[in-house]
PDB file of N, CA and C in Angstrom:
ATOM      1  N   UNK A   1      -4.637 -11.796 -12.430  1.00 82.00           N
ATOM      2  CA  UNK A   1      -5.684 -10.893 -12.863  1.00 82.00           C
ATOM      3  C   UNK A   1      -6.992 -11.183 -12.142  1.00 82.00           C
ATOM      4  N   UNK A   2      -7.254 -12.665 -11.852  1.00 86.00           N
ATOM      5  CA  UNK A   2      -8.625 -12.892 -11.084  1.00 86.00           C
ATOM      6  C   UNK A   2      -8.496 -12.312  -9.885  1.00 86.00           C
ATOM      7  N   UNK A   3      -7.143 -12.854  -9.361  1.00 86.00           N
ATOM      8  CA  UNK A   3      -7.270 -12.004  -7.557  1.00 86.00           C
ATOM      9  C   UNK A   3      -6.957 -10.204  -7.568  1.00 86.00           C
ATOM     10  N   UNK A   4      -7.153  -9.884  -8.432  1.00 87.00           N
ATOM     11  CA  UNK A   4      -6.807  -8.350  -8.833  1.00 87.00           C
ATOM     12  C   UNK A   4      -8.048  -7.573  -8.979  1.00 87.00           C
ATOM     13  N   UNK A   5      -9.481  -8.496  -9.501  1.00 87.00           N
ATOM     14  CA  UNK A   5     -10.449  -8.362  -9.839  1.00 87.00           C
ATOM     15  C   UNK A   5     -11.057  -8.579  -8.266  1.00 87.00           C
ATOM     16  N   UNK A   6     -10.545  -9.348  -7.544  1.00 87.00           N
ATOM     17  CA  UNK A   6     -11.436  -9.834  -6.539  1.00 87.00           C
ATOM     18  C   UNK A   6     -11.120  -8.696  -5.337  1.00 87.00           C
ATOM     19  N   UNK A   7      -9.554  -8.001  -5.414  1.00 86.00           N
ATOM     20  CA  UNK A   7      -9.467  -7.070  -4.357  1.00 86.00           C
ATOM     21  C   UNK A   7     -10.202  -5.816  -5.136  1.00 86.00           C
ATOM     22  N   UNK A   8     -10.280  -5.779  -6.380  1.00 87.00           N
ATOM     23  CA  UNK A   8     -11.138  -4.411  -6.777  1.00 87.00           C
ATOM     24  C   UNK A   8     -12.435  -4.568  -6.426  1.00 87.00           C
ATOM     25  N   UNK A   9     -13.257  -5.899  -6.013  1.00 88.00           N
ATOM     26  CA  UNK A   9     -14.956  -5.813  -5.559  1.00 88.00           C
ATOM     27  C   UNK A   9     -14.263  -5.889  -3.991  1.00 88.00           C
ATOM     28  N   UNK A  10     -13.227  -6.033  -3.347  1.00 85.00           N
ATOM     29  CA  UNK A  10     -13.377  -5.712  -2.009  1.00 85.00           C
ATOM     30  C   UNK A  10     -13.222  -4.137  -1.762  1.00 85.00           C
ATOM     31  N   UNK A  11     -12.134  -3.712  -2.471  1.00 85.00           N
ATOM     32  CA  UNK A  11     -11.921  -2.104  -1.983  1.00 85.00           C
ATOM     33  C   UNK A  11     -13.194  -1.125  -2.794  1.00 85.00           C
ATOM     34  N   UNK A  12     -13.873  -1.876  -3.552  1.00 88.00           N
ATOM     35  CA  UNK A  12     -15.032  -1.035  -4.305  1.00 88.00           C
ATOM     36  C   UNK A  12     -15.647  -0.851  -2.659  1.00 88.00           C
ATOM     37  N   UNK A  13     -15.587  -0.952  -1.468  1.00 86.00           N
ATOM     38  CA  UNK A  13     -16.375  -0.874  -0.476  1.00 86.00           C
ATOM     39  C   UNK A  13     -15.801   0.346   0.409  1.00 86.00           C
ATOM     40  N   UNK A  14     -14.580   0.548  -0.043  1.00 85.00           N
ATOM     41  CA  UNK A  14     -13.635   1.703   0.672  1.00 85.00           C
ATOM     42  C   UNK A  14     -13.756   2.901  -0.038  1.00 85.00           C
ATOM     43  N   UNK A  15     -13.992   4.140   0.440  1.00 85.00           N
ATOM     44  CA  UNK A  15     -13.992   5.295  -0.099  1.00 85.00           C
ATOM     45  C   UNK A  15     -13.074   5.818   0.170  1.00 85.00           C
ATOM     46  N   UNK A  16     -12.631   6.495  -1.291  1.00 89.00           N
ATOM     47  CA  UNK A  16     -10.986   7.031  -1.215  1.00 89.00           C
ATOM     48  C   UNK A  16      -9.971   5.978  -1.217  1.00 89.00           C
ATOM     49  N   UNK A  17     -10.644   5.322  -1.457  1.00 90.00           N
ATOM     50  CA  UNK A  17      -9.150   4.024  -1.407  1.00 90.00           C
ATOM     51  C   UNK A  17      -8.718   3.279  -3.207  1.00 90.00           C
ATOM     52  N   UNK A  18      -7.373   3.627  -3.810  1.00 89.00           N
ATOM     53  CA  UNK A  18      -7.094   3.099  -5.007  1.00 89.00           C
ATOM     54  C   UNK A  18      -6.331   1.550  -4.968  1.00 89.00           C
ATOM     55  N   UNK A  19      -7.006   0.699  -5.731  1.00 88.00           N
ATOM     56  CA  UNK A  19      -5.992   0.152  -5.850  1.00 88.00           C
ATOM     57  C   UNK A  19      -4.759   0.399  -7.273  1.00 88.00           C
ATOM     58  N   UNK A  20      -3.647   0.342  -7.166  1.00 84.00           N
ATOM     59  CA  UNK A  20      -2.826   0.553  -8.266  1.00 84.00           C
ATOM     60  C   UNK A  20      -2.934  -0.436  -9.101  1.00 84.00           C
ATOM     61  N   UNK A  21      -3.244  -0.085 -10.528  1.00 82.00           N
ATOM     62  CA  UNK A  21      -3.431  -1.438 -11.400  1.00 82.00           C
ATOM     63  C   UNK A  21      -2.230  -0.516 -12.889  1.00 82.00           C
ATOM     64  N   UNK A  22      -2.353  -1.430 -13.698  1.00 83.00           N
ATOM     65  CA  UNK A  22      -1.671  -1.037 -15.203  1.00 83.00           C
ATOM     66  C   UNK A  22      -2.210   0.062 -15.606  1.00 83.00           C
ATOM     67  N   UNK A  23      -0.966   0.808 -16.272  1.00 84.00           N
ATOM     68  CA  UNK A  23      -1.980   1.677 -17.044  1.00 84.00           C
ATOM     69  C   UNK A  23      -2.142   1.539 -18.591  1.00 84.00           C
ATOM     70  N   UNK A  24      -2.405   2.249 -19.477  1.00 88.00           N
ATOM     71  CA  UNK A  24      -2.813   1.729 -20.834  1.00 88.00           C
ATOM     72  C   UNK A  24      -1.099   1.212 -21.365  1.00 88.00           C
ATOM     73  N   UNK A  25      -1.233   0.486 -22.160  1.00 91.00           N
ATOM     74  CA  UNK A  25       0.057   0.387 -23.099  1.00 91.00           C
ATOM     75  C   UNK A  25       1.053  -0.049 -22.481  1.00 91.00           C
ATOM     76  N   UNK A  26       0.512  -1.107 -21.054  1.00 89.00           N
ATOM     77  CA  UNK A  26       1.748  -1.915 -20.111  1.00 89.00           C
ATOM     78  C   UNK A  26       0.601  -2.895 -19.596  1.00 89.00           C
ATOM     79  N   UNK A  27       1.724  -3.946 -19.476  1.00 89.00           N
ATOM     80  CA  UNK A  27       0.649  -5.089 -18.893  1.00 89.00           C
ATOM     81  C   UNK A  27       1.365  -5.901 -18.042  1.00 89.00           C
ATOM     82  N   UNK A  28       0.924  -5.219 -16.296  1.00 85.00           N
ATOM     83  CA  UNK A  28       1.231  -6.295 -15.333  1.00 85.00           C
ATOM     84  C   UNK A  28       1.394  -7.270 -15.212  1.00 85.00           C
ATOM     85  N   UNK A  29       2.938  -7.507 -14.094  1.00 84.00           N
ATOM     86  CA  UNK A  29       2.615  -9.284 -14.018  1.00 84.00           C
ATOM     87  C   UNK A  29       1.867  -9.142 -12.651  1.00 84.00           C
ATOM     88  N   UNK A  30       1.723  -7.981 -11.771  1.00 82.00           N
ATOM     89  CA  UNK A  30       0.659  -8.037 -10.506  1.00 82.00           C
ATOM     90  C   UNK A  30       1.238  -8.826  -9.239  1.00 82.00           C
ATOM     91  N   UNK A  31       2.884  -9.116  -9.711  1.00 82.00           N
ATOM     92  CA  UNK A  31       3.280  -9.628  -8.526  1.00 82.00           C
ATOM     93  C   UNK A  31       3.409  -9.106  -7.078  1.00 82.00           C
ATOM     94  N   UNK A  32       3.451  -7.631  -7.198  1.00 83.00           N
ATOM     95  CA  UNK A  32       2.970  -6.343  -5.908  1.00 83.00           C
ATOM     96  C   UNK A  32       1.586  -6.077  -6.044  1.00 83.00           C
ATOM     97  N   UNK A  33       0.900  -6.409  -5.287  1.00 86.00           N
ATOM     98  CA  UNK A  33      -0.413  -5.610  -5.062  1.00 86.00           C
ATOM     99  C   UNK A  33      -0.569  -4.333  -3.865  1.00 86.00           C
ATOM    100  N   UNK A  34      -0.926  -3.095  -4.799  1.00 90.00           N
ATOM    101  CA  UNK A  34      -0.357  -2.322  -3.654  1.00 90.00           C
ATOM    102  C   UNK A  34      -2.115  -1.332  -3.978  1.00 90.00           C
ATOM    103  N   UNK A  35      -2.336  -0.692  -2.871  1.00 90.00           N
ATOM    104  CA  UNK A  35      -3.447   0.153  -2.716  1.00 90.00           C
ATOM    105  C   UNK A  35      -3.088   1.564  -2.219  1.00 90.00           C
ATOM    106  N   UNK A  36      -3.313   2.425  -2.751  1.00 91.00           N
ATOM    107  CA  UNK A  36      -3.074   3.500  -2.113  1.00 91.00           C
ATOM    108  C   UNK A  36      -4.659   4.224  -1.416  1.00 91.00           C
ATOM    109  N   UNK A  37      -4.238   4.966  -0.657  1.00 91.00           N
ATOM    110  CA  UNK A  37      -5.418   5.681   0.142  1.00 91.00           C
ATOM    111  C   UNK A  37      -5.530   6.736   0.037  1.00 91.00           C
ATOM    112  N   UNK A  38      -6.645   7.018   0.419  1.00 88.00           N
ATOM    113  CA  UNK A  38      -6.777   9.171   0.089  1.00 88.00           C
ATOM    114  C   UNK A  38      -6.272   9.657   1.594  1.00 88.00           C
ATOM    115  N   UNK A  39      -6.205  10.875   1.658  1.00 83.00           N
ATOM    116  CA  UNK A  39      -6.291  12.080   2.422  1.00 83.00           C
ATOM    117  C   UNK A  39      -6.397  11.738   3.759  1.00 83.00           C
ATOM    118  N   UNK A  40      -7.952  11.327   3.881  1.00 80.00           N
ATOM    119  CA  UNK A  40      -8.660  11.597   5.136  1.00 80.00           C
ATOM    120  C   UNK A  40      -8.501  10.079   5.644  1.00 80.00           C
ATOM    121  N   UNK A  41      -7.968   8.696   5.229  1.00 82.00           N
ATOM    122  CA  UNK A  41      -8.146   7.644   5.828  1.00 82.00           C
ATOM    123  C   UNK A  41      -6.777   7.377   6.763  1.00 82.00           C
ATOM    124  N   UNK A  42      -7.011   6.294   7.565  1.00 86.00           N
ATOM    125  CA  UNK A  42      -5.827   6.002   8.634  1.00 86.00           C
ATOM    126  C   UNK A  42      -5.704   4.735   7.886  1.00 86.00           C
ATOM    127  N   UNK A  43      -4.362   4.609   7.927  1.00 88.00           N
ATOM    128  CA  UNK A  43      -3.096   3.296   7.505  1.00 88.00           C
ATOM    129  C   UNK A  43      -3.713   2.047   8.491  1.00 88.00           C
ATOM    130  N   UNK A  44      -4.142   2.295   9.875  1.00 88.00           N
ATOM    131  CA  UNK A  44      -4.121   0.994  10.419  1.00 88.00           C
ATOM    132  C   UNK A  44      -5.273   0.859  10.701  1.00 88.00           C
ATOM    133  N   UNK A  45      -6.866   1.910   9.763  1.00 88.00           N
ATOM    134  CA  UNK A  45      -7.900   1.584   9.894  1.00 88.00           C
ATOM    135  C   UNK A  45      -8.565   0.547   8.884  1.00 88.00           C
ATOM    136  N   UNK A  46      -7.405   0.521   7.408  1.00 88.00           N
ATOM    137  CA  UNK A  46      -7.629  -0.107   6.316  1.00 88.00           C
ATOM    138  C   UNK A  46      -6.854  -1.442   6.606  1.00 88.00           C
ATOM    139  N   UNK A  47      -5.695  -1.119   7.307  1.00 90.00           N
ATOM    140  CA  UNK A  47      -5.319  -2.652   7.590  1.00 90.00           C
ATOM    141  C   UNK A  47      -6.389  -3.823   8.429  1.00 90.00           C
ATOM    142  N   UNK A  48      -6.799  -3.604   9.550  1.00 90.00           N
ATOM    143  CA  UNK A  48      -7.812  -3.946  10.092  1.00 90.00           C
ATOM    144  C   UNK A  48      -8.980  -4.976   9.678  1.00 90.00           C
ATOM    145  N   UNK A  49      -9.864  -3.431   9.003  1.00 87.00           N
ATOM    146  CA  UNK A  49     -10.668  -4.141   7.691  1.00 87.00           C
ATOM    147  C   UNK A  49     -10.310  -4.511   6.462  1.00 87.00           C
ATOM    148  N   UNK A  50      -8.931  -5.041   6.015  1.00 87.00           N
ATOM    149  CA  UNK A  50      -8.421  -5.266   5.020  1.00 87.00           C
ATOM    150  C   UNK A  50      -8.254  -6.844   5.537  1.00 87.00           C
ATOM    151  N   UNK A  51      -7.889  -7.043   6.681  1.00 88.00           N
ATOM    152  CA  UNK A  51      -7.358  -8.313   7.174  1.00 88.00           C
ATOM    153  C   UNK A  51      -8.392  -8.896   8.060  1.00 88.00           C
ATOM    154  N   UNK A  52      -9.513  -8.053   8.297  1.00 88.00           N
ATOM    155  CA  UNK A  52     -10.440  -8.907   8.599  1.00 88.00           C
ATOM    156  C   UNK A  52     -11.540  -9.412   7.480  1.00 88.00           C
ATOM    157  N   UNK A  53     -10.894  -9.177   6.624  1.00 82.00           N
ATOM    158  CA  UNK A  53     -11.947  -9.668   5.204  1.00 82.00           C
ATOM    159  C   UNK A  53     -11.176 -11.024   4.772  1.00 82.00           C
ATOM    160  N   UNK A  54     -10.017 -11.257   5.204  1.00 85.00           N
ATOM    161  CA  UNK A  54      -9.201 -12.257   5.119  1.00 85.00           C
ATOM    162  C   UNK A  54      -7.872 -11.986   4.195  1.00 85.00           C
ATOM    163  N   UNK A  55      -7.445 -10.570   4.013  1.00 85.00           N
ATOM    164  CA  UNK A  55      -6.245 -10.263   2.885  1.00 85.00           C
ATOM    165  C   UNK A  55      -5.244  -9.645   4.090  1.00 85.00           C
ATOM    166  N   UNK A  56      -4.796 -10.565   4.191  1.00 87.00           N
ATOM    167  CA  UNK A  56      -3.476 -10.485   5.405  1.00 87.00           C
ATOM    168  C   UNK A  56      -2.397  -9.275   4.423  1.00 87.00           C
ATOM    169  N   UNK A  57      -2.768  -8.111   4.962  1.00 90.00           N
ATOM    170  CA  UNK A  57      -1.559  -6.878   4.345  1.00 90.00           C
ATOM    171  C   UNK A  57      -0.927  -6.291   5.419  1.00 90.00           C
ATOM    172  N   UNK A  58      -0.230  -5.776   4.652  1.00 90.00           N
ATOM    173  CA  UNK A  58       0.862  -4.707   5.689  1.00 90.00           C
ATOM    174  C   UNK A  58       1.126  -3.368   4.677  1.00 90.00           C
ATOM    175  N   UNK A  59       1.451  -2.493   6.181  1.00 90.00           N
ATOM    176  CA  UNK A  59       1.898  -1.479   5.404  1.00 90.00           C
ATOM    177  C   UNK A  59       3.681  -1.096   4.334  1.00 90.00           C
ATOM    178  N   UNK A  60       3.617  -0.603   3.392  1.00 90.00           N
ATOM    179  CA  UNK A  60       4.704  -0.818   2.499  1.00 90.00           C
ATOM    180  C   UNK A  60       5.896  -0.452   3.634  1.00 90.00           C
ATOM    181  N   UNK A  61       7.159  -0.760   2.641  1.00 88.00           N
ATOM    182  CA  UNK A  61       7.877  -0.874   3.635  1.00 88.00           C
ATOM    183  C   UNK A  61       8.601   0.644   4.057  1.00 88.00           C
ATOM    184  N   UNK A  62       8.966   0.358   5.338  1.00 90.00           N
ATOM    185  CA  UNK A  62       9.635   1.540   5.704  1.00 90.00           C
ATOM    186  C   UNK A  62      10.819   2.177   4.893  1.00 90.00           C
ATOM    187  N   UNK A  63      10.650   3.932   4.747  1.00 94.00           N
ATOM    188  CA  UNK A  63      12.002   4.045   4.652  1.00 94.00           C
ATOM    189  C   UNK A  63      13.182   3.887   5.016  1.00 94.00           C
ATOM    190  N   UNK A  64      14.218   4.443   4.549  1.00 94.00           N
ATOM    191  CA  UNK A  64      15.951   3.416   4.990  1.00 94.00           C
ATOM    192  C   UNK A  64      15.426   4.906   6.080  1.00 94.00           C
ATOM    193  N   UNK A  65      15.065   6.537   5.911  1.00 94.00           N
ATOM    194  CA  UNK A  65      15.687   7.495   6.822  1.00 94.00           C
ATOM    195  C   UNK A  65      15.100   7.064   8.280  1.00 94.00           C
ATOM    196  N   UNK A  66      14.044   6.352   8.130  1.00 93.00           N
ATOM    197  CA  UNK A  66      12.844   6.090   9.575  1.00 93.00           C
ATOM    198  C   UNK A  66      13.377   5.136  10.185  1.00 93.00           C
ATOM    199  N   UNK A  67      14.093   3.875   9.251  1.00 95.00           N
ATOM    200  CA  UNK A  67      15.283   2.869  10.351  1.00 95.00           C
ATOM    201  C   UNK A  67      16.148   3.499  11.533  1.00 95.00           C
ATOM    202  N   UNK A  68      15.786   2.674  12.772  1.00 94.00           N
ATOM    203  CA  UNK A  68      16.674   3.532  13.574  1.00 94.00           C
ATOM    204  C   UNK A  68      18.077   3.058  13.360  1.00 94.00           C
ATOM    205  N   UNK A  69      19.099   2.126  12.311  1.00 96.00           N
ATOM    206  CA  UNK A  69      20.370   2.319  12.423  1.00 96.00           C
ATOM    207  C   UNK A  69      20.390   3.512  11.326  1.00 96.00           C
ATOM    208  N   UNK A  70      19.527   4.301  10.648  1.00 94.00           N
ATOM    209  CA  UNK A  70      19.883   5.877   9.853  1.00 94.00           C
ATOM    210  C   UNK A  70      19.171   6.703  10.774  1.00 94.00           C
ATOM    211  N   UNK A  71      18.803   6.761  11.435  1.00 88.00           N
ATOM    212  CA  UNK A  71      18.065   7.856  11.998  1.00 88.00           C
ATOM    213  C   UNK A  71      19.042   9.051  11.992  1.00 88.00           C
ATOM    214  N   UNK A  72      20.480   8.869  12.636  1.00 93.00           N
ATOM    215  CA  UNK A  72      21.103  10.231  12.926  1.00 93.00           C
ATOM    216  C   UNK A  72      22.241  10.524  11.432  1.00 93.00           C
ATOM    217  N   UNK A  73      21.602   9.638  10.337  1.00 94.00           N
ATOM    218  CA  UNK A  73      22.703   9.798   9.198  1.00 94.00           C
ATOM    219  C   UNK A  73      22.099  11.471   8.763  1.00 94.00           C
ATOM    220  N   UNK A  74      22.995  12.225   8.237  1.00 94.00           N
ATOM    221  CA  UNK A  74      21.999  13.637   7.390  1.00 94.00           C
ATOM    222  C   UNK A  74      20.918  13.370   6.255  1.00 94.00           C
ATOM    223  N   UNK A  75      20.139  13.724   5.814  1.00 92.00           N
ATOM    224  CA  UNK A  75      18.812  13.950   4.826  1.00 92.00           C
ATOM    225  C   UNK A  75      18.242  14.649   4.833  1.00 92.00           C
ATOM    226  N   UNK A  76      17.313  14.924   3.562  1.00 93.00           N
ATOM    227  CA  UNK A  76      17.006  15.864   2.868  1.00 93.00           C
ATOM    228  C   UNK A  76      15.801  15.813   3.979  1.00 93.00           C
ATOM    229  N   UNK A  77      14.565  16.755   3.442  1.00 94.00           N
ATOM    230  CA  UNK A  77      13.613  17.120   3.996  1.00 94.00           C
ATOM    231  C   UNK A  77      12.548  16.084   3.107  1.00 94.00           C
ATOM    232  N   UNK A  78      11.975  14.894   3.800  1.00 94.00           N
ATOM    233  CA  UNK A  78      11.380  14.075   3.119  1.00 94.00           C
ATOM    234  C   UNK A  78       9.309  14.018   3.876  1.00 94.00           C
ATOM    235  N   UNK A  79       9.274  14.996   3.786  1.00 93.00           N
ATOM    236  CA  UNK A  79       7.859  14.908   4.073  1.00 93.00           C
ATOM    237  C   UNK A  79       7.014  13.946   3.069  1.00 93.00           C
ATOM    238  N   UNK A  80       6.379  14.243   1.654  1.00 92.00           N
ATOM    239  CA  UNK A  80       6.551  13.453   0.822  1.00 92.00           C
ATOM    240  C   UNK A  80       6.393  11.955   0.935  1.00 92.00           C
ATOM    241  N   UNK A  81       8.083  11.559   1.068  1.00 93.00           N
ATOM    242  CA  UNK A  81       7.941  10.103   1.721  1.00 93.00           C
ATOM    243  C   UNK A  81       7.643   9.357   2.506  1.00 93.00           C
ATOM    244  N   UNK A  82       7.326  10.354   3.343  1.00 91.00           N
ATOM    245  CA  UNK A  82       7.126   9.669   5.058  1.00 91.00           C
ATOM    246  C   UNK A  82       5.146  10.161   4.866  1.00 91.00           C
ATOM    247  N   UNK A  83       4.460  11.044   3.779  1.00 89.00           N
ATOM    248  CA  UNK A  83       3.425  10.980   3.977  1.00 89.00           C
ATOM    249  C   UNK A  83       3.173   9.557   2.774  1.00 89.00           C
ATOM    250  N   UNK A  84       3.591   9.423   2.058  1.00 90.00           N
ATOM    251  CA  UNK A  84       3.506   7.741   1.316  1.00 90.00           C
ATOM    252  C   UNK A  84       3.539   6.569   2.282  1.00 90.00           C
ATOM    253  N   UNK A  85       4.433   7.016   2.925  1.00 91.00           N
ATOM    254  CA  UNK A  85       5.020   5.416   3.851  1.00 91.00           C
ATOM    255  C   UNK A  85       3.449   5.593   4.966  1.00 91.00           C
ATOM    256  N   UNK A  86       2.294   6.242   5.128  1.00 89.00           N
ATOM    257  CA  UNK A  86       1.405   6.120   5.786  1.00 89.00           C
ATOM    258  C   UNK A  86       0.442   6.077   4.887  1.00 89.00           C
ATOM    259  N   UNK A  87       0.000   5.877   3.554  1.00 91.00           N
ATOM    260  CA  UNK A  87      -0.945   5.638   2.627  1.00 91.00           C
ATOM    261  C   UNK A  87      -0.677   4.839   1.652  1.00 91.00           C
ATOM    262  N   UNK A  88       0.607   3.603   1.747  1.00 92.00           N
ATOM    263  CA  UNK A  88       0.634   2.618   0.847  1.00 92.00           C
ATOM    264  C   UNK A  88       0.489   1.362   1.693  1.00 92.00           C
ATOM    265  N   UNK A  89      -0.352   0.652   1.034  1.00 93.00           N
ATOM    266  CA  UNK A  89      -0.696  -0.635   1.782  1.00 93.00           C
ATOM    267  C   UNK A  89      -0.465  -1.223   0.840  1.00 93.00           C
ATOM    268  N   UNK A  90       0.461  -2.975   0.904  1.00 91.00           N
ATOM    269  CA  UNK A  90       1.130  -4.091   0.281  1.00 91.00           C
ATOM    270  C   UNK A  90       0.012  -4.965   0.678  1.00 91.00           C
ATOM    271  N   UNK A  91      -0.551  -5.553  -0.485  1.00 89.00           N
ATOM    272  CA  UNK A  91      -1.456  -6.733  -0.422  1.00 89.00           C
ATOM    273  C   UNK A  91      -1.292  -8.001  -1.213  1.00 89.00           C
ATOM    274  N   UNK A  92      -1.331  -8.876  -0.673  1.00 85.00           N
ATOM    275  CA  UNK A  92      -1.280 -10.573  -1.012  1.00 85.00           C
ATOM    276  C   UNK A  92      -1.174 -10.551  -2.451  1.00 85.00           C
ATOM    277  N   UNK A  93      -0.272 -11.101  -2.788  1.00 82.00           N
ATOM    278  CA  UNK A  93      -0.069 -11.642  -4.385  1.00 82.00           C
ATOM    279  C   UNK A  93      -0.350 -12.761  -4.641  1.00 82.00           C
ATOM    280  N   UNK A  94      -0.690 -13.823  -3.735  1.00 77.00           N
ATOM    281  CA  UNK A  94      -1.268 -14.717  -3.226  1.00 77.00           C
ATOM    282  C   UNK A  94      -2.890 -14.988  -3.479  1.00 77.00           C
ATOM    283  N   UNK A  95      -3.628 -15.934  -4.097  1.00 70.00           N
ATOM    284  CA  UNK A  95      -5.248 -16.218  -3.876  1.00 70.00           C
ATOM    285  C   UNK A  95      -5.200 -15.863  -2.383  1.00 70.00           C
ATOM    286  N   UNK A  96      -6.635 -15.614  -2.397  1.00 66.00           N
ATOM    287  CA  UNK A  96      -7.494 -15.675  -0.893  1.00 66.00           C
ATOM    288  C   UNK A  96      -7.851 -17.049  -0.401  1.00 66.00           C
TER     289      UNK A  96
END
């Protein structure tokens, strides 16, 4: 909960940027720290300044359809997912 508090006074500096926390009537164990982004931001402009503040993240993980051993399997039409897989960022569960 402290390092949860401490990435909410870092991303309080990002506009458009959420971090995902509990919602009422559930209570995290916070072992994923994940941030989502708005609209208008770039995936590897928040990584950047995310990791030059010292919170070594990455972006969430790829889908199985974007692996190139599925690439030529059939699937649905996943716009959707593939616009998630560029606005979820995985952050340290780890102190700073």
């Amino acid at each position: 909960r402290k390092l949860t508090d401490t990435y909410k006074k870092i991303i309080s500096q990002l506009e458009d940027v959420r971090l995902f926390t509990e919602s009422n009537n559930v209570q995290s164990n916070y072992w994923l720290q994940t941030i989502i982004l708005g609209e208008k931001l770039k995936r590897n402009d928040i990584l950047k300044f995310l990791n030059n503040y010292g919170v070594m993240c990455r972006p969430i993980w790829k889908p199985m359809h974007m692996l190139k051993i599925y690439k030529n399997y059939p699937k649905a039409k996943l716009d959707y997912t593939e616009k998630l897989n560029q606005s979820i960022i995985n952050i340290p569960s780890t102190p700073l």
